[in-house]
mmCIF file of C-alpha atoms in Angstrom:
data_model
loop_
_atom_site.group_PDB
_atom_site.id
_atom_site.type_symbol
_atom_site.label_atom_id
_atom_site.label_comp_id
_atom_site.label_asym_id
_atom_site.label_seq_id
_atom_site.Cartn_x
_atom_site.Cartn_y
_atom_site.Cartn_z
ATOM 1 C CA MET A 1 117.725 78.815 85.714
ATOM 2 C CA MET A 2 119.182 81.313 83.241
ATOM 3 C CA PRO A 3 117.818 84.479 84.925
ATOM 4 C CA ALA A 4 119.300 83.322 88.243
ATOM 5 C CA VAL A 5 122.740 82.743 86.699
ATOM 6 C CA PHE A 6 122.617 86.090 84.937
ATOM 7 C CA GLY A 7 121.553 87.770 88.188
ATOM 8 C CA VAL A 8 124.547 86.299 90.011
ATOM 9 C CA LEU A 9 126.853 87.541 87.243
ATOM 10 C CA VAL A 10 125.408 91.050 87.408
ATOM 11 C CA ALA A 11 125.721 91.057 91.200
ATOM 12 C CA ALA A 12 129.360 89.894 90.985
ATOM 13 C CA ASN A 13 130.092 92.639 88.483
ATOM 14 C CA PHE A 14 128.547 95.266 90.779
ATOM 15 C CA ILE A 15 130.443 93.985 93.819
ATOM 16 C CA SER A 16 133.687 94.088 91.835
ATOM 17 C CA CYS A 17 132.972 97.722 90.961
ATOM 18 C CA VAL A 18 132.674 98.464 94.691
ATOM 19 C CA GLY A 19 136.075 96.825 95.230
ATOM 20 C CA LEU A 20 137.566 98.849 92.392
ATOM 21 C CA TRP A 21 136.086 102.052 93.800
ATOM 22 C CA PHE A 22 137.919 101.413 97.072
ATOM 23 C CA TYR A 23 141.104 100.479 95.122
ATOM 24 C CA LYS A 24 141.251 96.884 96.382
ATOM 25 C CA GLN A 25 142.940 93.931 94.697
ATOM 26 C CA TRP A 26 139.945 91.690 95.324
ATOM 27 C CA GLY A 27 137.922 94.026 93.105
ATOM 28 C CA VAL A 28 140.212 93.256 90.164
ATOM 29 C CA GLN A 29 140.143 89.547 90.890
ATOM 30 C CA LEU A 30 136.351 89.482 91.104
ATOM 31 C CA PHE A 31 136.072 91.603 87.946
ATOM 32 C CA LEU A 32 138.240 89.105 86.045
ATOM 33 C CA LEU A 33 136.197 86.184 87.350
ATOM 34 C CA ALA A 34 132.919 87.891 86.464
ATOM 35 C CA PHE A 35 134.259 88.878 83.036
ATOM 36 C CA PHE A 36 135.218 85.319 82.089
ATOM 37 C CA ALA A 37 132.027 83.857 83.546
ATOM 38 C CA LYS A 38 129.845 86.400 81.744
ATOM 39 C CA THR A 39 131.693 85.839 78.463
ATOM 40 C CA LEU A 40 131.245 82.085 78.795
ATOM 41 C CA PHE A 41 127.559 82.584 79.643
ATOM 42 C CA TYR A 42 126.972 84.706 76.534
ATOM 43 C CA ILE A 43 128.802 82.229 74.290
ATOM 44 C CA LEU A 44 126.915 79.222 75.678
ATOM 45 C CA THR A 45 123.552 80.950 75.270
ATOM 46 C CA ALA A 46 124.471 82.118 71.734
ATOM 47 C CA GLN A 47 124.103 85.837 72.498
ATOM 48 C CA THR A 48 127.090 87.007 70.481
ATOM 49 C CA GLY A 49 125.925 90.007 68.495
ATOM 50 C CA ALA A 50 127.770 93.195 67.652
ATOM 51 C CA PHE A 51 127.225 94.613 71.155
ATOM 52 C CA PHE A 52 128.928 91.528 72.631
ATOM 53 C CA TYR A 53 132.120 92.221 70.705
ATOM 54 C CA VAL A 54 132.095 95.937 71.544
ATOM 55 C CA THR A 55 131.748 95.273 75.277
ATOM 56 C CA LEU A 56 134.304 92.471 75.066
ATOM 57 C CA SER A 57 136.904 94.799 73.568
ATOM 58 C CA LEU A 58 136.136 97.584 76.065
ATOM 59 C CA ASN A 59 136.404 95.161 78.967
ATOM 60 C CA LEU A 60 139.750 93.885 77.683
ATOM 61 C CA VAL A 61 141.090 97.455 77.556
ATOM 62 C CA PHE A 62 139.775 98.042 81.076
ATOM 63 C CA ILE A 63 141.406 94.800 82.284
ATOM 64 C CA GLY A 64 144.721 95.959 80.846
ATOM 65 C CA ILE A 65 144.447 99.226 82.771
ATOM 66 C CA LEU A 66 143.477 97.401 85.960
ATOM 67 C CA LEU A 67 146.368 94.962 85.734
ATOM 68 C CA GLY A 68 148.734 97.889 85.245
ATOM 69 C CA HIS A 69 147.594 99.377 88.568
ATOM 70 C CA TYR A 70 147.190 96.066 90.412
ATOM 71 C CA ARG A 71 150.415 96.298 92.459
ATOM 72 C CA LYS A 72 149.479 99.749 93.770
ATOM 73 C CA MET A 73 146.125 98.519 95.085
ATOM 74 C CA SER A 74 145.540 97.467 98.674
ATOM 75 C CA PRO A 75 145.626 93.707 99.276
ATOM 76 C CA ASN A 76 143.617 94.081 102.506
ATOM 77 C CA LEU A 77 139.879 93.829 102.784
#
């Protein structure tokens, strides 16, 4: 069960990167969804080491940058 959930989270993160590459708003939305789901997954499975906090802080900085550019992105698919 856990490898399947983690695989879906990794796939969602990759698909969001494709959306961000093409400068689409759905890429930001999917990235936020994948970020919160992955964070919840790591907390529930007790995988909160030092690397977790480093990636968490980097992702929060990246989310801040993305939200700053969100209005300039294309809302179309």
